[in-house]
């Protein structure tokens, strides 16, 4: 909610470094060591592995935000369908929607679930995701005619097992990691050149500026620069731009003088 509603875009990155307690970060570190030893050096070199870790932080956040938004819109349609005829049901949906709006996720688990998908899909032997049940294993299957399109149920089973053991964990956050892992393995994410952290952070920053039109006053300036025929009067455009800069400079000087 704060990422979109209050434009605190940095939470998409800082949330991955925050953890509830030492046990939380310790468990994630052990998982990262296990998964990293399987992937780094065999599937990706160290630099690529590092860069994809940073990229997956952004991708998993974006996917989770998309799922939360879709859930909110679904509940809003339910609320609109109830109208005033079913006030109790409407209140129930509104309560659910408010809980979804307050969805939060901290920790590196989403990225770890993405690497879990990659590790599971590359294993030759079946994967057994349920502790102490070594007979419940899942193999990786390929879509006929599309050998690159593989699928394995093990990460999804691990998601529900983790949710059962630790109900406080973020279901949507882990699910976003699984979706990102499948997209990465299927080659549906942008290449590493476009998925580097500097490109993604810059893109998110520009997206934030675009959403906050008050920061980039494009529309007022363009509206003032249009003549009666609908063409652009460049002199009027430059004059309005100079006036805008002068106004901000005068306001800043006035604030400084008051101090």
mmCIF file of C-alpha atoms in Angstrom:
data_model
loop_
_atom_site.group_PDB
_atom_site.id
_atom_site.type_symbol
_atom_site.label_atom_id
_atom_site.label_comp_id
_atom_site.label_asym_id
_atom_site.label_seq_id
_atom_site.Cartn_x
_atom_site.Cartn_y
_atom_site.Cartn_z
ATOM 1 C CA UNK A 1 0.000 0.000 0.000
ATOM 2 C CA UNK A 2 2.781 2.438 0.826
ATOM 3 C CA UNK A 3 4.702 1.633 -2.336
ATOM 4 C CA UNK A 4 1.819 2.728 -4.556
ATOM 5 C CA UNK A 5 -0.379 4.868 -2.321
ATOM 6 C CA UNK A 6 2.404 6.929 -0.751
ATOM 7 C CA UNK A 7 4.941 6.547 -3.594
ATOM 8 C CA UNK A 8 7.582 4.994 -1.313
ATOM 9 C CA UNK A 9 9.199 3.058 -4.150
ATOM 10 C CA UNK A 10 12.358 2.233 -2.203
ATOM 11 C CA UNK A 11 10.373 -0.249 -0.115
ATOM 12 C CA UNK A 12 10.496 -2.615 -3.094
ATOM 13 C CA UNK A 13 14.236 -2.974 -2.424
ATOM 14 C CA UNK A 14 14.588 -2.420 1.306
ATOM 15 C CA UNK A 15 11.824 -4.917 2.084
ATOM 16 C CA UNK A 16 14.025 -7.746 0.809
ATOM 17 C CA UNK A 17 16.766 -6.870 3.316
ATOM 18 C CA UNK A 18 14.470 -6.569 6.348
ATOM 19 C CA UNK A 19 13.693 -9.668 8.430
ATOM 20 C CA UNK A 20 11.485 -10.328 11.434
ATOM 21 C CA UNK A 21 14.075 -11.952 13.660
ATOM 22 C CA UNK A 22 17.547 -13.596 13.619
ATOM 23 C CA UNK A 23 15.960 -17.005 13.000
ATOM 24 C CA UNK A 24 14.278 -15.636 9.877
ATOM 25 C CA UNK A 25 17.465 -14.271 8.355
ATOM 26 C CA UNK A 26 19.436 -17.346 9.469
ATOM 27 C CA UNK A 27 17.018 -19.707 7.726
ATOM 28 C CA UNK A 28 17.162 -17.599 4.557
ATOM 29 C CA UNK A 29 20.966 -17.574 4.650
ATOM 30 C CA UNK A 30 21.097 -21.365 4.898
ATOM 31 C CA UNK A 31 18.634 -21.706 2.042
ATOM 32 C CA UNK A 32 20.640 -19.259 -0.053
ATOM 33 C CA UNK A 33 23.824 -21.212 0.607
ATOM 34 C CA UNK A 34 22.192 -24.478 -0.466
ATOM 35 C CA UNK A 35 20.525 -23.091 -3.590
ATOM 36 C CA UNK A 36 23.502 -20.943 -4.516
ATOM 37 C CA UNK A 37 25.875 -23.894 -4.404
ATOM 38 C CA UNK A 38 23.643 -25.692 -6.927
ATOM 39 C CA UNK A 39 23.182 -22.761 -9.320
ATOM 40 C CA UNK A 40 26.346 -20.660 -9.110
ATOM 41 C CA UNK A 41 29.089 -22.109 -11.262
ATOM 42 C CA UNK A 42 26.905 -24.700 -12.980
ATOM 43 C CA UNK A 43 24.066 -22.637 -14.473
ATOM 44 C CA UNK A 44 25.318 -19.074 -13.948
ATOM 45 C CA UNK A 45 28.679 -17.543 -13.231
ATOM 46 C CA UNK A 46 29.178 -15.475 -10.092
ATOM 47 C CA UNK A 47 28.542 -12.098 -11.741
ATOM 48 C CA UNK A 48 25.376 -13.283 -13.484
ATOM 49 C CA UNK A 49 24.130 -14.903 -10.283
ATOM 50 C CA UNK A 50 24.704 -11.655 -8.367
ATOM 51 C CA UNK A 51 22.959 -9.528 -10.989
ATOM 52 C CA UNK A 52 19.976 -11.861 -11.241
ATOM 53 C CA UNK A 53 19.612 -11.763 -7.447
ATOM 54 C CA UNK A 54 19.230 -8.005 -7.613
ATOM 55 C CA UNK A 55 16.873 -8.232 -10.583
ATOM 56 C CA UNK A 56 14.673 -10.826 -8.901
ATOM 57 C CA UNK A 57 14.172 -8.512 -5.930
ATOM 58 C CA UNK A 58 12.539 -6.007 -8.283
ATOM 59 C CA UNK A 59 10.658 -8.591 -10.359
ATOM 60 C CA UNK A 60 9.170 -10.399 -7.362
ATOM 61 C CA UNK A 61 8.018 -7.071 -5.910
ATOM 62 C CA UNK A 62 6.373 -6.099 -9.195
ATOM 63 C CA UNK A 63 4.643 -9.471 -9.513
ATOM 64 C CA UNK A 64 3.411 -9.338 -5.934
ATOM 65 C CA UNK A 65 2.055 -5.817 -6.456
ATOM 66 C CA UNK A 66 0.238 -6.992 -9.589
ATOM 67 C CA UNK A 67 -1.361 -9.887 -7.691
ATOM 68 C CA UNK A 68 -2.412 -7.636 -4.823
ATOM 69 C CA UNK A 69 -3.890 -5.128 -7.274
ATOM 70 C CA UNK A 70 -5.821 -7.878 -9.076
ATOM 71 C CA UNK A 71 -7.182 -9.139 -5.743
ATOM 72 C CA UNK A 72 -8.255 -5.622 -4.740
ATOM 73 C CA UNK A 73 -10.039 -5.084 -8.063
ATOM 74 C CA UNK A 74 -11.786 -8.456 -7.734
ATOM 75 C CA UNK A 75 -13.056 -7.597 -4.262
ATOM 76 C CA UNK A 76 -14.137 -4.162 -5.475
ATOM 77 C CA UNK A 77 -16.330 -5.780 -8.136
ATOM 78 C CA UNK A 78 -17.862 -7.952 -5.430
ATOM 79 C CA UNK A 79 -18.540 -4.864 -3.310
ATOM 80 C CA UNK A 80 -20.148 -3.035 -6.234
ATOM 81 C CA UNK A 81 -22.294 -6.082 -7.025
ATOM 82 C CA UNK A 82 -23.640 -6.215 -3.467
ATOM 83 C CA UNK A 83 -24.751 -2.585 -3.491
ATOM 84 C CA UNK A 84 -27.072 -1.623 -0.637
ATOM 85 C CA UNK A 85 -29.126 -4.818 -0.848
ATOM 86 C CA UNK A 86 -26.623 -6.941 1.119
ATOM 87 C CA UNK A 87 -24.907 -4.668 3.661
ATOM 88 C CA UNK A 88 -23.430 -7.500 5.739
ATOM 89 C CA UNK A 89 -21.859 -9.215 2.740
ATOM 90 C CA UNK A 90 -20.632 -5.874 1.481
ATOM 91 C CA UNK A 91 -18.997 -5.160 4.842
ATOM 92 C CA UNK A 92 -17.304 -8.575 4.728
ATOM 93 C CA UNK A 93 -15.844 -7.862 1.300
ATOM 94 C CA UNK A 94 -14.731 -4.404 2.399
ATOM 95 C CA UNK A 95 -12.960 -5.916 5.395
ATOM 96 C CA UNK A 96 -11.200 -8.421 3.155
ATOM 97 C CA UNK A 97 -10.207 -5.670 0.765
ATOM 98 C CA UNK A 98 -8.727 -3.623 3.587
ATOM 99 C CA UNK A 99 -6.646 -6.600 4.692
ATOM 100 C CA UNK A 100 -5.377 -7.059 1.151
ATOM 101 C CA UNK A 101 -4.450 -3.372 0.983
ATOM 102 C CA UNK A 102 -2.375 -3.843 4.128
ATOM 103 C CA UNK A 103 -0.461 -6.762 2.578
ATOM 104 C CA UNK A 104 3.213 -6.542 3.462
ATOM 105 C CA UNK A 105 6.210 -8.719 2.797
ATOM 106 C CA UNK A 106 9.715 -8.617 4.240
ATOM 107 C CA UNK A 107 12.693 -10.855 3.766
ATOM 108 C CA UNK A 108 14.522 -12.522 0.911
ATOM 109 C CA UNK A 109 12.217 -15.524 0.704
ATOM 110 C CA UNK A 110 10.578 -14.484 -2.581
ATOM 111 C CA UNK A 111 13.930 -14.554 -4.378
ATOM 112 C CA UNK A 112 14.769 -17.863 -2.703
ATOM 113 C CA UNK A 113 11.542 -19.396 -3.989
ATOM 114 C CA UNK A 114 12.478 -18.211 -7.482
ATOM 115 C CA UNK A 115 15.862 -19.958 -7.199
ATOM 116 C CA UNK A 116 14.100 -23.013 -5.789
ATOM 117 C CA UNK A 117 12.109 -23.234 -9.013
ATOM 118 C CA UNK A 118 15.292 -22.997 -11.113
ATOM 119 C CA UNK A 119 17.059 -25.623 -9.011
ATOM 120 C CA UNK A 120 14.086 -27.988 -9.100
ATOM 121 C CA UNK A 121 13.639 -27.727 -12.865
ATOM 122 C CA UNK A 122 17.321 -28.458 -13.541
ATOM 123 C CA UNK A 123 17.547 -31.563 -11.361
ATOM 124 C CA UNK A 124 17.626 -34.909 -13.090
ATOM 125 C CA UNK A 125 16.038 -36.763 -10.199
ATOM 126 C CA UNK A 126 12.573 -36.117 -8.673
ATOM 127 C CA UNK A 127 12.265 -33.562 -5.872
ATOM 128 C CA UNK A 128 10.718 -34.451 -2.502
ATOM 129 C CA UNK A 129 9.472 -31.163 -0.942
ATOM 130 C CA UNK A 130 7.730 -32.551 2.173
ATOM 131 C CA UNK A 131 10.027 -33.230 5.145
ATOM 132 C CA UNK A 132 10.050 -36.830 6.423
ATOM 133 C CA UNK A 133 7.969 -37.963 3.430
ATOM 134 C CA UNK A 134 10.626 -39.166 1.038
ATOM 135 C CA UNK A 135 8.105 -41.120 -1.003
ATOM 136 C CA UNK A 136 6.171 -38.003 -2.039
ATOM 137 C CA UNK A 137 8.298 -36.747 -4.909
ATOM 138 C CA UNK A 138 7.618 -34.830 -8.104
ATOM 139 C CA UNK A 139 9.346 -35.075 -11.445
ATOM 140 C CA UNK A 140 9.809 -32.324 -14.021
ATOM 141 C CA UNK A 141 7.682 -32.590 -17.150
ATOM 142 C CA UNK A 142 8.075 -30.929 -20.528
ATOM 143 C CA UNK A 143 5.286 -29.583 -22.701
ATOM 144 C CA UNK A 144 5.186 -31.634 -25.936
ATOM 145 C CA UNK A 145 6.741 -29.659 -28.757
ATOM 146 C CA UNK A 146 8.090 -27.036 -26.355
ATOM 147 C CA UNK A 147 11.097 -28.587 -24.594
ATOM 148 C CA UNK A 148 12.048 -25.286 -22.919
ATOM 149 C CA UNK A 149 8.634 -25.151 -21.208
ATOM 150 C CA UNK A 150 9.085 -27.338 -18.141
ATOM 151 C CA UNK A 151 6.918 -27.629 -15.062
ATOM 152 C CA UNK A 152 7.274 -29.165 -11.624
ATOM 153 C CA UNK A 153 4.767 -29.152 -8.769
ATOM 154 C CA UNK A 154 7.431 -29.322 -6.067
ATOM 155 C CA UNK A 155 7.817 -25.531 -5.510
ATOM 156 C CA UNK A 156 4.031 -25.130 -5.199
ATOM 157 C CA UNK A 157 3.847 -27.963 -2.678
ATOM 158 C CA UNK A 158 6.722 -26.356 -0.759
ATOM 159 C CA UNK A 159 4.732 -23.120 -0.702
ATOM 160 C CA UNK A 160 1.748 -24.749 1.028
ATOM 161 C CA UNK A 161 3.983 -26.741 3.383
ATOM 162 C CA UNK A 162 5.779 -23.543 4.390
ATOM 163 C CA UNK A 163 2.450 -21.786 4.876
ATOM 164 C CA UNK A 164 1.213 -24.627 7.085
ATOM 165 C CA UNK A 165 4.336 -24.708 9.239
ATOM 166 C CA UNK A 166 4.691 -20.912 9.501
ATOM 167 C CA UNK A 167 1.274 -19.253 8.978
ATOM 168 C CA UNK A 168 2.745 -15.780 9.476
ATOM 169 C CA UNK A 169 4.799 -15.885 6.278
ATOM 170 C CA UNK A 170 3.636 -13.977 3.208
ATOM 171 C CA UNK A 171 1.770 -16.312 0.876
ATOM 172 C CA UNK A 172 1.640 -13.777 -1.963
ATOM 173 C CA UNK A 173 5.309 -12.911 -1.562
ATOM 174 C CA UNK A 174 6.374 -16.553 -1.898
ATOM 175 C CA UNK A 175 3.926 -17.117 -4.757
ATOM 176 C CA UNK A 176 5.418 -14.116 -6.559
ATOM 177 C CA UNK A 177 8.829 -15.745 -6.219
ATOM 178 C CA UNK A 178 7.537 -18.981 -7.751
ATOM 179 C CA UNK A 179 5.982 -17.099 -10.675
ATOM 180 C CA UNK A 180 9.231 -15.166 -11.229
ATOM 181 C CA UNK A 181 11.214 -18.406 -11.121
ATOM 182 C CA UNK A 182 9.070 -20.059 -13.781
ATOM 183 C CA UNK A 183 9.202 -16.944 -15.979
ATOM 184 C CA UNK A 184 12.989 -16.823 -15.649
ATOM 185 C CA UNK A 185 13.423 -20.508 -16.482
ATOM 186 C CA UNK A 186 11.065 -20.257 -19.454
ATOM 187 C CA UNK A 187 13.008 -17.281 -20.787
ATOM 188 C CA UNK A 188 10.058 -14.903 -20.517
ATOM 189 C CA UNK A 189 11.864 -12.271 -18.435
ATOM 190 C CA UNK A 190 13.952 -9.585 -20.160
ATOM 191 C CA UNK A 191 17.607 -10.525 -20.758
ATOM 192 C CA UNK A 192 20.241 -9.703 -18.189
ATOM 193 C CA UNK A 193 21.264 -6.546 -20.064
ATOM 194 C CA UNK A 194 17.785 -5.123 -19.420
ATOM 195 C CA UNK A 195 17.325 -6.812 -16.041
ATOM 196 C CA UNK A 196 20.385 -5.295 -14.385
ATOM 197 C CA UNK A 197 19.657 -3.410 -11.196
ATOM 198 C CA UNK A 198 20.705 -0.032 -12.590
ATOM 199 C CA UNK A 199 18.216 -0.366 -15.468
ATOM 200 C CA UNK A 200 15.373 -1.664 -13.301
ATOM 201 C CA UNK A 201 15.841 0.937 -10.558
ATOM 202 C CA UNK A 202 15.979 3.683 -13.167
ATOM 203 C CA UNK A 203 12.817 2.335 -14.763
ATOM 204 C CA UNK A 204 10.993 2.216 -11.435
ATOM 205 C CA UNK A 205 12.171 5.743 -10.668
ATOM 206 C CA UNK A 206 10.832 7.040 -13.998
ATOM 207 C CA UNK A 207 7.589 5.183 -13.380
ATOM 208 C CA UNK A 208 7.263 6.930 -10.045
ATOM 209 C CA UNK A 209 7.851 10.317 -11.667
ATOM 210 C CA UNK A 210 5.257 9.520 -14.297
ATOM 211 C CA UNK A 211 2.688 8.607 -11.641
ATOM 212 C CA UNK A 212 3.436 11.743 -9.644
ATOM 213 C CA UNK A 213 2.728 14.314 -12.341
ATOM 214 C CA UNK A 214 3.325 17.117 -9.895
ATOM 215 C CA UNK A 215 7.026 16.287 -9.933
ATOM 216 C CA UNK A 216 7.288 16.532 -13.730
ATOM 217 C CA UNK A 217 4.941 19.385 -14.806
ATOM 218 C CA UNK A 218 4.712 18.252 -18.418
ATOM 219 C CA UNK A 219 1.005 18.729 -18.959
ATOM 220 C CA UNK A 220 0.748 22.358 -17.715
ATOM 221 C CA UNK A 221 3.774 23.425 -19.767
ATOM 222 C CA UNK A 222 2.553 21.747 -22.919
ATOM 223 C CA UNK A 223 -0.923 23.191 -22.467
ATOM 224 C CA UNK A 224 0.531 26.677 -22.141
ATOM 225 C CA UNK A 225 2.676 26.219 -25.232
ATOM 226 C CA UNK A 226 -0.163 25.399 -27.636
ATOM 227 C CA UNK A 227 -1.430 28.169 -29.906
ATOM 228 C CA UNK A 228 -4.987 28.589 -31.172
ATOM 229 C CA UNK A 229 -4.419 26.294 -34.163
ATOM 230 C CA UNK A 230 -3.213 23.521 -31.895
ATOM 231 C CA UNK A 231 0.417 23.918 -32.875
ATOM 232 C CA UNK A 232 3.307 24.508 -30.515
ATOM 233 C CA UNK A 233 4.481 28.061 -29.918
ATOM 234 C CA UNK A 234 8.072 27.470 -28.834
ATOM 235 C CA UNK A 235 8.555 31.018 -27.580
ATOM 236 C CA UNK A 236 5.553 30.660 -25.279
ATOM 237 C CA UNK A 237 6.841 27.275 -24.170
ATOM 238 C CA UNK A 238 10.276 28.640 -23.278
ATOM 239 C CA UNK A 239 8.766 31.656 -21.548
ATOM 240 C CA UNK A 240 6.499 29.484 -19.406
ATOM 241 C CA UNK A 241 9.460 27.258 -18.574
ATOM 242 C CA UNK A 242 11.569 30.247 -17.503
ATOM 243 C CA UNK A 243 8.715 31.574 -15.373
ATOM 244 C CA UNK A 244 8.307 28.167 -13.730
ATOM 245 C CA UNK A 245 12.006 28.005 -12.868
ATOM 246 C CA UNK A 246 12.005 31.587 -11.580
ATOM 247 C CA UNK A 247 8.976 30.878 -9.374
ATOM 248 C CA UNK A 248 10.645 27.851 -7.780
ATOM 249 C CA UNK A 249 13.890 29.789 -7.294
ATOM 250 C CA UNK A 250 12.098 32.705 -5.639
ATOM 251 C CA UNK A 251 10.229 30.329 -3.327
ATOM 252 C CA UNK A 252 13.482 28.615 -2.350
ATOM 253 C CA UNK A 253 15.204 31.958 -1.611
ATOM 254 C CA UNK A 254 12.269 33.119 0.474
ATOM 255 C CA UNK A 255 12.368 29.901 2.506
ATOM 256 C CA UNK A 256 16.123 30.269 3.033
ATOM 257 C CA UNK A 257 15.800 33.913 4.151
ATOM 258 C CA UNK A 258 13.130 33.024 6.707
ATOM 259 C CA UNK A 259 15.558 30.490 8.229
#
